[in-house]
Amino acid sequence: MSEGLTLDDLSVSLRVLRLLAADFGHLPAPDVDLSRIYPERLTLRFHEGLHAFEAWREALAVPPEKVTQRVQGAGTTRVLRASTDYAGAEVHLHGYTDVPAADGGVR
């Protein structure tokens, strides 16, 4: 499956990561995932609240209606996800935040 890939095979997602760093270096730093299974995918994860997710969503011009929302961890964690194409790569945004106890864990 992914055996035999070289670093060159990740060049699309690595190039996009470099472009994002150059174009949006002022935005909050994400956790970055690259995969040999999906070599043209770049995933940016934000664990410190949704402000960073929203800043990147706006910077990448992802419409709010393209954001999906769910709850995980027995209702304790809210997850936002969005995807877009950027410079030839599939860029996925994932934002995580705690569900406030007063919400009772919306399900």
Short mmCIF file of C-alpha atoms in Angstrom, two decimals:
data_model
loop_
_atom_site.label_atom_id
_atom_site.label_comp_id
_atom_site.label_asym_id
_atom_site.label_seq_id
_atom_site.Cartn_x
_atom_site.Cartn_y
_atom_site.Cartn_z
CA MET A 1 0.00 0.00 0.00
CA SER A 2 2.21 2.86 1.19
CA GLU A 3 5.44 0.87 1.12
CA GLY A 4 7.96 2.13 -1.34
CA LEU A 5 6.97 5.78 -1.07
CA THR A 6 9.74 8.29 -0.83
CA LEU A 7 9.84 11.71 0.74
CA ASP A 8 9.35 13.07 -2.78
CA ASP A 9 5.94 11.39 -2.80
CA LEU A 10 4.91 13.74 0.03
CA SER A 11 6.09 16.79 -1.91
CA VAL A 12 2.59 18.20 -2.49
CA SER A 13 1.64 18.28 1.20
CA LEU A 14 5.13 19.39 2.24
CA ARG A 15 5.06 22.22 -0.31
CA VAL A 16 1.65 23.33 0.96
CA LEU A 17 2.92 23.25 4.54
CA ARG A 18 5.79 25.53 3.46
CA LEU A 19 3.33 27.86 1.68
CA LEU A 20 1.06 27.99 4.73
CA ALA A 21 4.02 28.84 6.94
CA ALA A 22 5.02 31.64 4.58
CA ASP A 23 1.51 33.00 3.97
CA PHE A 24 0.03 32.52 7.44
CA GLY A 25 3.00 32.47 9.78
CA HIS A 26 1.20 34.91 12.08
CA LEU A 27 -1.60 32.40 12.81
CA PRO A 28 -1.57 29.98 15.77
CA ALA A 29 0.66 26.95 15.27
CA PRO A 30 -1.23 23.70 14.70
CA ASP A 31 -0.29 20.10 15.24
CA VAL A 32 0.53 18.91 11.71
CA ASP A 33 -0.18 15.47 10.29
CA LEU A 34 1.22 14.09 7.04
CA SER A 35 0.46 10.56 5.89
CA ARG A 36 2.07 8.12 3.51
CA ILE A 37 -1.41 6.62 3.02
CA TYR A 38 -2.83 9.97 1.82
CA PRO A 39 0.26 11.75 0.46
CA GLU A 40 -1.64 14.80 -0.84
CA ARG A 41 -3.41 15.45 2.48
CA LEU A 42 -2.29 17.84 5.18
CA THR A 43 -4.14 17.89 8.50
CA LEU A 44 -3.93 20.81 10.92
CA ARG A 45 -5.19 20.10 14.45
CA PHE A 46 -5.98 22.65 17.15
CA HIS A 47 -6.39 21.50 20.77
CA GLU A 48 -6.38 24.79 22.69
CA GLY A 49 -9.90 25.96 21.93
CA LEU A 50 -11.65 26.90 18.72
CA HIS A 51 -10.19 30.39 18.18
CA ALA A 52 -7.20 28.93 16.28
CA PHE A 53 -9.47 26.69 14.18
CA GLU A 54 -11.60 29.72 13.28
CA ALA A 55 -8.58 31.86 12.41
CA TRP A 56 -7.33 29.20 9.99
CA ARG A 57 -10.80 28.55 8.59
CA GLU A 58 -11.13 32.24 7.76
CA ALA A 59 -7.59 32.47 6.36
CA LEU A 60 -8.24 29.52 4.05
CA ALA A 61 -11.65 30.96 3.05
CA VAL A 62 -13.61 27.90 4.17
CA PRO A 63 -17.28 28.90 4.40
CA PRO A 64 -18.86 28.37 7.84
CA GLU A 65 -21.49 26.08 6.31
CA LYS A 66 -18.73 23.66 5.31
CA VAL A 67 -17.78 23.10 8.96
CA THR A 68 -19.08 19.94 10.61
CA GLN A 69 -19.54 19.62 14.34
CA ARG A 70 -19.76 16.63 16.64
CA VAL A 71 -19.18 15.70 20.24
CA GLN A 72 -16.90 12.91 21.42
CA GLY A 73 -15.52 11.60 24.69
CA ALA A 74 -18.93 10.89 26.25
CA GLY A 75 -20.01 14.43 25.51
CA THR A 76 -16.96 16.15 26.96
CA THR A 77 -15.20 17.29 23.77
CA ARG A 78 -16.60 19.36 20.91
CA VAL A 79 -14.96 18.74 17.53
CA LEU A 80 -15.13 21.00 14.48
CA ARG A 81 -13.89 19.80 11.09
CA ALA A 82 -13.51 21.44 7.71
CA SER A 83 -11.64 20.68 4.50
CA THR A 84 -10.47 22.68 1.53
CA ASP A 85 -8.12 22.41 -1.40
CA TYR A 86 -5.09 24.65 -1.15
CA ALA A 87 -2.35 24.79 -3.78
CA GLY A 88 -3.07 21.23 -4.89
CA ALA A 89 -3.35 19.58 -1.49
CA GLU A 90 -6.34 18.54 0.57
CA VAL A 91 -6.11 20.56 3.80
CA HIS A 92 -8.14 19.30 6.75
CA LEU A 93 -8.76 21.42 9.83
CA HIS A 94 -9.72 19.80 13.14
CA GLY A 95 -10.53 21.88 16.21
CA TYR A 96 -11.11 20.47 19.70
CA THR A 97 -12.47 22.12 22.81
CA ASP A 98 -14.02 21.07 26.10
CA VAL A 99 -17.80 21.13 26.37
CA PRO A 100 -18.64 23.38 29.34
CA ALA A 101 -20.14 21.46 32.25
CA ALA A 102 -23.17 23.80 32.23
CA ASP A 103 -24.09 22.45 28.77
CA GLY A 104 -24.42 19.00 30.25
CA GLY A 105 -22.54 17.55 27.32
CA VAL A 106 -24.78 18.24 24.33
CA ARG A 107 -25.32 15.04 22.40
#
